[in-house]
XYZ file of C-alpha atoms in Angstrom:
779
model
C 21.464 8.378 25.184
C 20.641 6.990 28.712
C 17.732 8.398 30.572
C 18.400 10.206 33.886
C 16.479 12.211 36.613
C 15.770 15.735 35.345
C 16.915 18.865 37.248
C 13.860 21.027 37.085
C 16.098 24.234 36.849
C 18.621 22.888 34.574
C 19.262 24.555 31.005
C 20.222 23.287 27.769
C 23.981 23.269 27.040
C 25.288 23.957 23.435
C 28.554 22.187 22.654
C 30.545 23.328 19.736
C 32.988 20.879 17.750
C 34.685 21.263 14.519
C 31.819 19.455 12.848
C 29.059 21.436 14.025
C 26.960 22.237 17.455
C 25.060 19.811 19.533
C 22.295 21.047 21.778
C 22.174 18.930 24.941
C 19.073 18.639 26.868
C 18.706 17.722 30.538
C 17.561 14.303 31.232
C 19.842 12.416 28.993
C 23.605 11.413 29.015
C 25.562 12.349 26.071
C 28.377 9.741 25.222
C 31.370 10.813 23.482
C 33.842 8.402 21.670
C 34.989 6.783 18.327
C 31.863 4.335 18.557
C 29.600 5.549 15.554
C 26.631 5.120 17.906
C 27.936 7.684 20.421
C 26.019 10.936 20.636
C 29.219 12.977 19.625
C 31.599 11.022 17.422
C 35.294 11.875 16.774
C 36.878 9.753 14.088
C 40.506 10.101 15.617
C 42.556 7.209 16.638
C 43.450 8.833 19.875
C 39.990 8.954 21.061
C 38.836 5.791 22.883
C 35.805 3.755 21.560
C 33.927 5.130 24.661
C 35.819 8.198 25.923
C 33.760 10.370 28.061
C 30.204 11.272 29.124
C 28.497 14.564 29.518
C 25.414 14.412 32.022
C 23.331 16.969 33.828
C 22.553 17.133 37.516
C 21.083 19.666 39.804
C 24.082 21.727 39.894
C 24.835 21.993 36.129
C 26.403 19.841 33.463
C 29.449 17.460 34.393
C 32.103 15.620 31.986
C 33.405 12.287 33.307
C 36.161 10.541 31.558
C 35.158 6.938 30.893
C 38.629 5.387 31.649
C 39.939 6.414 28.209
C 43.533 5.431 27.057
C 44.609 9.026 26.197
C 42.583 10.993 28.508
C 40.065 13.820 28.451
C 41.630 17.531 29.001
C 39.818 20.739 30.187
C 41.926 23.958 29.589
C 45.016 21.756 29.309
C 44.586 19.823 32.543
C 43.860 16.116 32.424
C 40.423 15.536 34.213
C 38.527 12.622 35.359
C 35.288 14.293 36.439
C 34.884 18.074 35.794
C 32.129 20.662 36.207
C 31.583 22.188 32.691
C 32.205 25.827 32.325
C 31.048 27.783 29.214
C 34.097 28.905 27.157
C 36.475 26.390 28.222
C 38.292 24.089 25.848
C 38.116 20.517 26.091
C 40.322 18.130 24.270
C 40.014 14.359 23.744
C 43.129 12.292 23.329
C 45.724 14.898 23.525
C 45.973 18.353 25.291
C 47.448 20.110 22.530
C 45.618 18.962 19.203
C 43.202 16.385 20.179
C 39.577 16.843 18.754
C 38.174 19.869 20.353
C 34.972 20.829 21.976
C 33.859 24.272 23.332
C 30.719 24.566 25.659
C 29.076 27.823 24.653
C 26.935 28.069 27.688
C 23.355 27.199 28.681
C 20.504 28.421 26.658
C 16.809 28.611 27.506
C 14.787 25.474 26.364
C 12.570 27.405 23.802
C 14.170 29.470 21.389
C 12.715 31.328 18.417
C 10.707 29.142 16.196
C 9.260 29.320 12.763
C 5.904 31.014 12.231
C 4.803 28.179 10.203
C 4.200 26.344 13.358
C 1.316 26.840 15.572
C 2.600 26.973 19.109
C 5.757 25.267 18.227
C 6.851 24.934 21.861
C 4.057 22.466 22.562
C 5.034 20.204 19.797
C 7.668 17.271 19.762
C 9.371 18.220 16.319
C 10.129 21.874 17.183
C 10.508 21.732 20.751
C 14.410 21.331 20.906
C 16.789 21.446 17.995
C 18.893 18.310 17.693
C 21.853 20.457 16.608
C 22.888 24.017 15.927
C 25.621 25.385 13.590
C 26.519 28.869 12.484
C 25.405 29.803 8.999
C 28.822 29.680 6.791
C 29.233 31.701 3.662
C 30.159 28.583 1.683
C 27.416 26.227 0.337
C 26.064 23.723 2.970
C 25.466 20.302 1.267
C 22.882 18.004 2.808
C 22.417 14.141 2.200
C 22.884 10.694 3.336
C 26.373 10.104 2.396
C 29.149 10.836 4.899
C 30.855 13.394 2.731
C 28.012 15.837 3.205
C 28.248 19.039 5.466
C 25.016 17.905 6.948
C 24.677 14.118 7.101
C 21.143 12.809 7.573
C 20.770 9.440 8.790
C 17.471 8.584 6.853
C 17.072 6.019 4.033
C 14.221 8.161 2.370
C 17.078 10.910 1.761
C 19.244 10.834 -1.312
C 23.153 10.630 -0.714
C 23.461 14.209 -2.337
C 20.000 15.621 -1.605
C 20.223 19.650 -1.375
C 22.285 22.579 -0.821
C 21.986 25.759 1.140
C 23.401 28.628 -0.679
C 24.322 32.001 0.738
C 23.378 34.637 -1.795
C 25.615 37.569 -2.880
C 22.983 40.052 -2.178
C 22.380 38.514 1.323
C 20.082 35.876 2.577
C 19.896 32.154 1.460
C 18.411 29.806 -0.981
C 17.867 26.173 -0.952
C 18.769 24.081 -4.113
C 17.450 20.496 -4.620
C 20.217 18.234 -6.293
C 17.777 16.107 -8.020
C 16.747 14.173 -5.077
C 14.457 11.367 -5.401
C 12.154 12.046 -2.468
C 12.193 15.982 -2.974
C 13.192 18.922 -1.091
C 10.443 21.097 0.533
C 9.948 24.649 1.616
C 7.139 25.161 4.030
C 5.670 21.771 2.837
C 5.743 22.525 -0.864
C 8.242 20.703 -3.393
C 10.957 23.092 -4.562
C 13.955 22.887 -6.882
C 15.279 26.329 -6.048
C 13.884 28.699 -3.785
C 14.926 31.649 -1.346
C 14.786 30.918 2.196
C 13.659 33.315 4.964
C 13.933 33.297 8.854
C 10.397 32.089 9.089
C 10.693 29.272 6.525
C 10.904 25.588 7.159
C 13.213 23.488 5.039
C 12.045 19.793 4.918
C 14.317 16.863 3.845
C 13.274 13.360 4.681
C 12.264 13.285 8.383
C 14.270 16.348 9.140
C 13.419 20.162 9.184
C 15.899 22.977 8.896
C 15.292 26.583 10.051
C 17.367 29.824 9.902
C 17.160 31.426 13.427
C 19.383 34.447 13.401
C 22.855 33.484 12.320
C 22.207 29.817 13.136
C 20.946 26.950 11.181
C 18.678 24.789 13.651
C 18.026 21.160 12.845
C 14.933 19.429 14.245
C 14.568 15.548 13.530
C 11.213 13.946 13.731
C 12.014 11.049 15.794
C 8.275 9.951 16.158
C 7.336 11.786 19.344
C 4.633 13.930 17.487
C 1.159 15.036 18.419
C -1.956 15.156 16.380
C -4.655 17.708 16.747
C -7.897 17.426 14.947
C -10.119 20.345 14.515
C -13.760 20.390 13.470
C -13.514 17.744 10.754
C -16.595 17.660 8.585
C -17.356 15.475 5.681
C -20.572 15.579 3.669
C -21.816 13.960 0.364
C -24.863 14.239 -1.809
C -24.540 18.042 -2.192
C -24.052 18.201 1.744
C -27.408 16.327 2.470
C -25.505 13.431 4.088
C -23.130 14.154 6.788
C -20.423 11.407 7.358
C -18.402 13.342 9.908
C -19.958 16.158 11.843
C -17.437 18.627 13.625
C -15.054 16.002 15.075
C -12.427 17.558 17.170
C -9.976 15.678 19.641
C -6.108 15.949 20.474
C -3.663 12.774 20.307
C -0.536 13.336 22.521
C 2.890 11.856 21.733
C 3.389 7.958 21.856
C -0.425 7.741 22.223
C -2.329 4.495 21.105
C -5.916 5.655 20.189
C -8.658 3.110 19.359
C -11.619 4.364 17.264
C -14.901 2.433 17.637
C -18.496 2.724 16.794
C -21.434 1.049 14.866
C -21.201 0.467 11.264
C -21.951 3.808 9.461
C -20.730 5.813 12.311
C -17.952 7.300 9.897
C -14.832 5.590 11.194
C -13.300 4.820 7.669
C -14.201 8.343 6.745
C -12.273 9.716 9.626
C -9.523 7.578 8.986
C -9.165 8.846 5.214
C -9.473 12.491 6.544
C -6.641 11.861 9.120
C -4.348 10.397 6.539
C -5.077 13.095 3.987
C -5.966 10.571 1.469
C -9.497 12.176 1.447
C -9.293 15.549 3.129
C -12.277 16.654 5.043
C -14.521 19.422 3.495
C -14.054 21.455 6.391
C -11.762 21.507 9.403
C -7.862 21.134 10.035
C -5.638 18.341 10.997
C -2.464 19.598 12.756
C 0.577 17.205 12.472
C 2.696 18.297 15.376
C 1.552 21.990 14.600
C 1.999 21.712 10.929
C -1.353 21.819 8.924
C -1.561 18.381 7.343
C -3.416 19.363 4.288
C -1.337 22.438 3.334
C 1.917 20.498 3.929
C 0.593 16.890 2.815
C 3.288 16.731 -0.033
C 5.952 16.577 2.601
C 4.331 15.042 5.649
C 2.703 11.981 3.954
C 5.914 10.265 3.948
C 5.771 10.324 7.748
C 2.436 8.529 7.758
C 1.969 4.834 7.521
C -1.386 3.251 6.756
C -2.151 -0.430 7.125
C -5.544 -1.145 5.408
C -8.076 -3.678 6.535
C -6.890 -6.232 3.730
C -3.403 -7.345 3.684
C -1.132 -5.197 1.317
C 1.049 -7.923 0.393
C 1.371 -10.608 -2.078
C 0.596 -13.967 -0.374
C 2.868 -15.968 -2.671
C 6.071 -14.194 -1.657
C 8.060 -15.026 1.510
C 8.149 -12.234 4.127
C 11.653 -11.320 3.396
C 10.980 -10.954 -0.293
C 7.756 -8.967 0.282
C 9.590 -6.465 2.548
C 12.564 -6.409 0.226
C 10.640 -5.367 -2.925
C 8.787 -2.947 -0.902
C 12.070 -1.424 0.204
C 13.072 -1.089 -3.419
C 9.944 0.858 -4.282
C 9.942 3.227 -1.222
C 13.703 4.086 -0.937
C 15.842 6.207 -3.300
C 17.416 4.607 -6.349
C 20.813 5.457 -4.827
C 20.224 3.266 -1.657
C 22.549 0.390 -1.614
C 21.321 -3.038 -1.538
C 23.142 -3.571 1.933
C 21.229 -0.565 3.174
C 17.785 -1.909 2.169
C 18.568 -5.380 3.422
C 19.809 -4.004 6.949
C 16.512 -1.814 7.371
C 14.309 -5.062 6.322
C 16.154 -7.104 8.923
C 15.770 -4.205 11.535
C 11.973 -4.361 10.980
C 11.631 -8.035 10.961
C 13.451 -8.172 14.448
C 11.367 -5.207 15.775
C 8.098 -7.176 15.093
C 9.364 -10.480 16.131
C 9.172 -12.135 12.615
C 12.721 -13.821 12.745
C 11.260 -17.257 12.695
C 8.976 -16.475 9.938
C 10.990 -14.281 7.589
C 11.398 -17.033 5.052
C 8.022 -18.441 4.970
C 5.524 -17.501 2.307
C 2.903 -14.993 3.422
C 0.042 -17.258 2.587
C 1.314 -19.888 5.203
C 1.160 -17.387 8.234
C -1.750 -16.914 10.516
C -3.902 -13.865 10.545
C -1.999 -12.129 13.272
C 1.376 -12.777 11.573
C 0.006 -11.550 8.390
C -0.944 -8.453 10.056
C 2.545 -7.971 11.713
C 3.966 -8.325 8.046
C 1.757 -5.571 6.874
C 2.598 -3.212 9.744
C 6.325 -4.086 8.850
C 5.926 -3.067 5.495
C 4.710 0.379 6.785
C 7.525 0.679 9.168
C 10.263 0.498 6.519
C 10.282 4.227 6.164
C 9.836 4.987 9.937
C 6.621 6.811 10.012
C 5.882 8.805 13.050
C 2.074 8.542 12.609
C 0.698 4.883 12.056
C -3.038 4.362 11.189
C -4.587 0.789 11.041
C -8.019 -0.090 9.650
C -9.524 -3.154 11.299
C -6.291 -4.781 12.068
C -8.098 -7.711 14.220
C -10.937 -8.254 11.917
C -11.490 -12.076 11.537
C -8.780 -13.035 14.314
C -9.616 -15.058 17.216
C -9.553 -13.453 20.743
C -5.825 -14.605 21.473
C -4.747 -13.169 18.257
C -6.853 -9.950 18.697
C -5.055 -9.434 21.902
C -1.623 -10.083 20.525
C -1.933 -7.681 17.712
C -3.128 -4.877 20.069
C -0.046 -5.448 22.405
C 2.050 -5.164 19.274
C 0.660 -1.815 18.547
C 0.914 -0.871 22.329
C 4.633 -1.701 22.006
C 4.972 0.356 18.525
C 3.308 3.539 20.465
C 5.772 2.968 23.446
C 8.860 3.095 20.936
C 7.847 6.471 19.997
C 5.008 6.684 17.417
C 1.310 7.827 17.548
C -0.727 4.827 16.711
C -4.488 5.201 15.630
C -6.382 2.163 15.164
C -9.899 1.718 13.778
C -11.583 -1.366 15.115
C -14.965 -3.142 15.684
C -13.393 -5.157 18.600
C -13.537 -4.186 22.182
C -11.661 -6.875 23.645
C -8.430 -5.059 24.170
C -9.306 -1.518 24.691
C -7.580 -1.694 28.033
C -4.155 -1.325 26.406
C -5.053 1.781 24.775
C -4.404 5.275 26.086
C -7.508 7.011 24.442
C -10.825 5.667 23.059
C -12.906 7.630 20.581
C -16.257 6.538 20.216
C -18.377 7.732 17.175
C -22.054 7.844 17.097
C -24.050 7.577 13.886
C -23.997 10.619 11.824
C -20.019 10.886 12.463
C -20.542 12.680 15.765
C -18.321 12.097 18.989
C -20.141 10.221 21.587
C -16.987 9.698 23.856
C -13.288 10.704 23.994
C -11.143 9.866 26.838
C -9.772 6.921 28.838
C -11.208 3.643 27.737
C -12.028 2.595 31.406
C -14.662 5.512 31.685
C -16.422 4.975 28.567
C -18.996 2.445 29.647
C -19.946 3.906 32.966
C -20.314 7.449 31.065
C -22.780 5.765 28.746
C -24.571 3.902 31.506
C -23.929 0.347 30.534
C -22.165 -2.590 31.747
C -21.123 -4.270 28.371
C -20.216 -2.856 24.942
C -22.972 -4.814 22.875
C -25.656 -2.853 24.999
C -23.912 0.485 24.144
C -23.910 -0.411 20.362
C -27.225 -1.520 20.534
C -28.430 1.648 22.129
C -26.659 3.732 19.346
C -28.864 1.966 16.724
C -31.954 1.864 18.886
C -31.986 5.482 20.372
C -31.603 7.315 17.004
C -32.856 10.523 18.487
C -30.601 10.558 21.559
C -28.155 13.368 21.479
C -24.915 11.449 21.991
C -22.725 14.289 20.962
C -24.666 16.904 23.099
C -24.275 14.697 26.089
C -20.338 14.443 25.663
C -19.937 17.915 24.962
C -21.667 18.990 28.394
C -19.680 16.392 30.273
C -16.360 17.026 32.329
C -14.767 14.303 30.072
C -15.000 16.770 27.154
C -13.521 19.564 29.259
C -10.756 17.557 30.491
C -9.704 15.288 27.360
C -10.632 17.895 24.771
C -11.011 21.451 25.658
C -8.126 21.564 28.300
C -5.821 18.890 26.609
C -5.927 20.839 23.112
C -2.573 22.477 22.901
C -3.167 24.171 19.487
C -5.307 27.202 19.030
C -8.191 26.841 16.754
C -7.328 27.469 13.057
C -9.646 28.343 10.158
C -10.534 25.805 7.706
C -7.516 24.372 5.648
C -7.251 25.655 2.083
C -8.082 22.530 -0.280
C -5.068 20.437 -0.927
C -3.210 21.531 -3.880
C -2.489 19.026 -6.685
C 0.051 16.951 -4.870
C 3.136 15.870 -7.036
C 3.998 12.166 -6.494
C 7.100 11.506 -4.658
C 9.991 10.091 -6.748
C 11.364 7.429 -4.603
C 13.043 5.657 -7.765
C 13.041 6.604 -11.298
C 10.340 5.136 -13.621
C 12.734 2.608 -15.127
C 14.080 1.334 -11.743
C 10.548 0.898 -10.324
C 9.361 -0.830 -13.589
C 12.248 -3.318 -12.953
C 11.472 -3.881 -9.657
C 7.868 -4.339 -10.360
C 8.576 -6.836 -13.230
C 10.696 -8.874 -10.829
C 8.136 -8.947 -8.191
C 5.466 -9.843 -10.392
C 7.317 -12.528 -11.968
C 8.222 -13.951 -8.599
C 4.438 -13.836 -7.675
C 3.481 -15.720 -10.595
C 6.327 -18.354 -10.400
C 5.189 -18.937 -7.007
C 1.566 -19.575 -8.043
C 1.778 -23.367 -8.797
C -1.955 -23.294 -10.136
C -1.407 -20.546 -12.460
C 1.839 -22.174 -13.934
C 0.042 -25.454 -14.526
C -2.746 -24.015 -16.290
C -0.438 -21.614 -18.224
C 1.719 -24.369 -19.247
C -1.290 -26.820 -20.065
C -3.540 -24.580 -21.938
C -1.733 -23.915 -25.237
C -0.872 -27.439 -25.585
C -4.456 -28.750 -24.940
C -5.883 -26.182 -27.200
C -3.166 -26.772 -29.709
C -3.680 -30.568 -29.840
C -7.477 -30.014 -30.327
C -6.803 -27.977 -33.313
C -4.167 -30.364 -34.682
C -6.595 -33.273 -34.539
C -9.080 -31.238 -36.348
C -6.810 -29.803 -39.003
C -5.214 -33.112 -39.844
C -2.483 -33.187 -42.224
C -4.028 -30.420 -44.521
C -6.516 -27.496 -44.396
C -9.499 -28.323 -46.630
C -12.937 -27.112 -47.393
C -14.220 -29.209 -44.431
C -11.532 -28.394 -41.912
C -10.020 -24.906 -42.706
C -12.642 -22.556 -41.215
C -12.982 -24.478 -37.793
C -9.285 -24.936 -37.571
C -8.554 -21.077 -37.743
C -11.678 -20.538 -35.428
C -10.092 -22.624 -32.823
C -7.048 -20.876 -33.152
C -8.933 -17.677 -32.509
C -10.663 -19.114 -29.523
C -7.362 -20.587 -28.058
C -5.706 -16.885 -28.521
C -8.595 -15.137 -26.814
C -8.729 -17.746 -23.970
C -4.970 -17.561 -23.200
C -4.641 -14.005 -23.395
C -7.838 -13.058 -21.196
C -7.478 -15.876 -18.808
C -4.057 -14.690 -17.948
C -5.164 -11.222 -17.167
C -8.634 -10.972 -16.026
C -8.023 -11.478 -12.203
C -4.664 -9.469 -12.109
C -5.676 -6.129 -11.352
C -8.816 -6.727 -9.109
C -7.055 -9.099 -6.819
C -4.252 -6.543 -6.035
C -6.398 -3.351 -5.807
C -5.643 -3.050 -2.151
C -2.134 -3.308 -2.824
C -2.078 -0.899 -5.597
C -4.075 1.816 -3.649
C -1.410 1.631 -0.961
C 1.535 1.778 -3.399
C 0.031 4.553 -5.473
C -0.428 6.544 -2.177
C 3.192 6.428 -1.575
C 4.422 7.406 -4.769
C 4.049 4.407 -7.272
C 3.537 5.753 -10.832
C 0.394 4.259 -12.582
C 2.300 3.751 -15.843
C 4.933 1.677 -14.118
C 2.380 -0.573 -12.353
C 0.369 -1.207 -15.690
C 3.595 -1.401 -17.698
C 4.831 -4.169 -15.178
C 1.567 -6.144 -15.871
C 1.891 -5.727 -19.779
C 5.578 -6.774 -19.871
C 5.271 -9.878 -17.686
C 1.832 -11.068 -18.936
C 2.397 -9.898 -22.448
C 5.688 -12.036 -22.552
C 4.000 -15.051 -21.213
C 0.842 -14.583 -23.340
C 2.875 -14.369 -26.630
C 5.168 -17.437 -25.766
C 1.804 -19.262 -24.996
C 0.372 -18.169 -28.438
C 3.358 -19.276 -30.239
C 3.281 -22.814 -28.681
C -0.368 -22.870 -29.493
C 0.187 -22.167 -33.089
C 3.119 -24.560 -33.592
C 1.378 -27.463 -31.805
C -1.648 -27.008 -33.975
C -0.098 -26.253 -37.445
C 3.388 -27.246 -37.504
C 3.970 -29.715 -40.524
C 0.306 -28.973 -41.639
C -0.216 -28.290 -45.316
C -1.805 -24.805 -44.993
C -2.776 -24.376 -48.621
C -1.611 -21.081 -49.014
C -1.317 -19.829 -53.018
C 1.704 -21.325 -54.050
C 2.873 -22.162 -50.567
C 3.338 -18.470 -49.826
C 1.673 -16.137 -47.430
C 0.952 -12.188 -48.067
C 4.344 -11.195 -47.036
C 6.108 -13.855 -45.003
C 5.950 -17.634 -44.681
C 2.420 -18.686 -43.896
C 3.108 -20.419 -40.628
C 5.026 -17.416 -39.346
C 2.083 -14.992 -40.418
C -0.295 -17.184 -38.705
C 1.689 -17.223 -35.638
C 2.052 -13.424 -35.532
C -1.745 -13.178 -36.045
C -2.529 -15.488 -33.042
C 0.306 -13.847 -30.869
C -1.312 -10.412 -31.557
C -4.551 -11.736 -30.969
C -3.572 -13.155 -27.619
C -1.851 -10.003 -26.517
C -4.864 -7.890 -27.293
C -7.190 -10.296 -25.471
C -4.737 -10.020 -22.606
C -5.481 -6.211 -22.609
C -9.158 -6.881 -22.905
C -8.662 -9.111 -19.780
C -6.872 -6.258 -17.883
C -9.821 -3.869 -18.900
C -12.231 -6.226 -17.420
C -10.192 -6.693 -14.292
C -10.237 -2.963 -13.884
C -13.885 -2.622 -14.372
C -15.031 -5.311 -11.865
C -15.173 -4.767 -8.154
C -14.981 -8.392 -7.072
C -12.771 -11.106 -8.233
C -15.551 -13.617 -8.194
C -17.137 -12.172 -11.199
C -14.043 -12.352 -13.488
C -14.724 -16.137 -14.625
C -18.360 -15.564 -15.838
C -17.237 -12.626 -17.776
C -14.434 -14.687 -19.215
C -16.762 -17.094 -20.545
C -19.091 -14.205 -22.027
C -15.917 -12.654 -23.415
C -15.158 -15.848 -25.497
C -18.476 -16.237 -26.721
C -18.531 -12.821 -27.938
C -15.406 -13.309 -29.699
C -16.605 -16.486 -31.417
C -19.887 -14.742 -32.573
C -18.270 -11.538 -33.963
C -15.247 -13.070 -35.503
C -16.859 -13.748 -38.784
C -16.595 -17.400 -38.952
C -20.310 -18.117 -38.077
C -22.156 -15.181 -39.380
C -21.766 -12.903 -42.308
C -20.911 -9.409 -40.903
C -19.735 -7.461 -43.812
C -22.702 -5.100 -44.932
C -24.780 -5.732 -41.794
C -25.548 -2.639 -40.140
C -24.687 -2.354 -36.582
C -23.236 -5.983 -36.392
C -20.549 -4.863 -38.609
C -19.551 -1.771 -36.761
C -19.640 -3.750 -33.357
C -17.184 -6.469 -34.836
C -14.761 -3.705 -35.279
C -14.087 -3.607 -31.540
C -13.658 -7.251 -31.428
C -9.969 -8.533 -31.668
C -10.855 -11.908 -33.113
C -12.613 -10.271 -35.934
C -9.241 -8.815 -37.170
C -7.051 -11.950 -36.093
C -9.297 -14.371 -38.212
C -9.195 -11.826 -41.090
C -5.339 -11.850 -40.955
C -5.089 -15.674 -40.898
C -7.804 -16.090 -43.639
C -5.905 -13.705 -45.835
C -2.523 -15.643 -45.236
C -4.172 -18.784 -46.630
C -6.535 -17.181 -48.952
C -9.601 -18.882 -47.204
C -12.118 -17.648 -50.059
C -10.251 -20.016 -52.425
C -10.234 -23.082 -50.126
C -13.791 -22.553 -48.823
C -15.888 -20.472 -51.518
C -19.094 -18.963 -50.368
C -20.618 -15.722 -49.062
C -19.245 -15.933 -45.617
C -15.418 -16.159 -46.907
C -16.178 -13.316 -49.279
C -15.548 -10.814 -46.539
C -13.148 -7.885 -47.834
C -11.109 -8.448 -44.689
C -10.371 -11.852 -45.513
C -8.560 -10.933 -48.888
C -5.115 -12.324 -49.784
C -3.865 -8.777 -50.006
C -0.784 -7.069 -48.278
C -2.766 -4.066 -47.641
C -5.749 -5.803 -45.964
C -3.373 -8.153 -44.016
C -1.408 -5.206 -42.670
C -4.800 -3.456 -41.744
C -6.099 -6.400 -39.773
C -2.723 -6.556 -37.809
C -2.666 -2.811 -37.332
C -6.271 -2.861 -35.859
C -5.220 -5.248 -33.262
C -2.528 -2.991 -32.213
C -5.054 -0.197 -32.060
C -7.149 -2.135 -30.009
C -4.417 -3.250 -27.596
C -3.439 0.674 -27.156
C -7.148 1.588 -26.853
C -7.592 -1.020 -24.049
C -4.483 0.064 -22.383
C -5.576 3.766 -22.099
C -9.038 2.677 -20.807
C -7.212 0.489 -18.170
C -5.128 3.561 -17.050
C -8.014 5.621 -16.799
C -10.113 3.020 -14.715
C -7.213 2.466 -12.432
C -7.317 6.173 -11.572
C -10.764 5.411 -9.913
C -9.341 3.100 -7.350
C -6.575 5.588 -6.064
C -6.856 7.710 -3.059
C -8.659 10.908 -3.864
C -5.946 13.310 -3.216
C -3.793 11.532 -5.916
C -6.542 12.099 -8.488
C -6.604 15.775 -8.175
């Protein structure tokens, strides 16, 4: 649609076709033709690709033929330019049976609206319906596929998403057809529910409302407003206030910068505005809708770029975005559709020349563009960024801010939390928070310093810290800036506090199996691209195995047997733990964001277990074969307990390495920084050596014996010792341990305990992962 001058007195026009009704708004030209990009599309060979144009002038609506091949006809007469008259029949391509359109007449720009919206005529989403159609008696199917009655061009919508049914007793009901992202009624997910005249049906970025005998469609195209009302956040039983009655409006296509000294509550405000950590008091209105109440539906329209990159640096830009698209879009989305959306986002952010480069090779500003691109895949209307220019030089800082300016101009509301004041001039609004989470200023950026009485921003930030008793918020409330930018600009009436956010079911962009498959492939690609990891992974089992082989010689004897088995234990523990000890803590930011958009905790953890477990078991097998293949193990009669001796020892080492890997994941979930994992790995190896039973007698020693039950190497060494009957090769008190017996029951117990410890560690890891999720996901 092309923009044109708007006639102040012009009214909207409803044009009815065989496929539904279109509400045409003054200020736009509406193109008719066979081109799929036309506003009104007719799939008929007699209609030209660009056939006609409907436009609105001061005197009303005009239909102009665009030099079509077969002509445009009004009431049977061929026309070139025609003043639209309600009730006339328009035909395209043939005066008798060409595709038909009937103007139904003008209508006031504001119709009845659902009561679930506060002052909907002032919002972007519910100002004008994008289409209106009469309510039929047959079911209306809604989805992304072309064969639906209502086709929604949105990749977050399933091909067959939902149906609207007319009830025999009167009224209608909405039925979800097993969609992956869900169908919502007044912000809450439903599978089947009655629909009243005041209800809002939410499907992807589209809302449907029953108004009289019409079904009105409203598309959230990004031009939305945000109204923040009295947000308050307190901790420590209310003794410490992080946000103190914060209120401000954000208009459509607005770029808002939030600045303030450290500890002023900027991050707390970001979490409250995104719904990830709802405020204790107050309301956030997303285009008139209560964000906290309707969070289950609206969170899909919110993008959040954290301060740290939410990308795997080993992947290329295109690969990172492709995997993200797989995780966020429904399972029935075709690969070509995902690829097209990825390419579209790459072009939008000017990343074409960097698409096939690894993320780690990009500059800081380019990496931030890729993080933004990841969030833009689902076309959010509201985009938040936390310190996007942190660590960037002034040139990159300005480049990123200009990128955000462009994103807002394209039809989004963008809110950026920043410490940088270099590029505030490109923003529409500036919010300055004073210590204690109070508003010190909200308005045009150019007026802020003069309002504070300073010439430079460093002086203002020093004053915030120096003048602790100054009533920054009170001065602003009494100023004309508050009256102009907050009081008079707020379009929504004050609402009472939102009810607490109900437990939010996670969205289901893909099935668990499909998500697990995507995560496994992505994680494998990440590890394969890490050359350092590959080198260590390949070398470690050979090095440890060669050491053990040199010690064991050609036969396990009284002098070598215990040490050979001990080195196998140490090698298995190091292999498993070293593989996993960094893997969760280094991806914490990535996991937190992906969890917020619907990634199941179980799928994420299982992807680690599957990939790392496979690698670890293969390494353990290599370690054991390098160490013992061809060695006389000295087992009784050359037989193990139940299987060949080498196979039993290989199985014990593999289970030990796998259990140590799970223990490594537990450590990784516990720590806060990646730097502390290596010292803990050394400590872990020492504990395994001390409590395995090769150096100290543990049986019958109170406390020590019970502690050793939690140590995987204790059970692995017992299984290997039972296989070779170590008490016979190395007689003594140390090898008389009951767990070392050459007995099927004891050997199976040793292996079973390794499985039990692995499962226990896994449950603890899942529990610890929950601590790092957005607060709303933990409800």
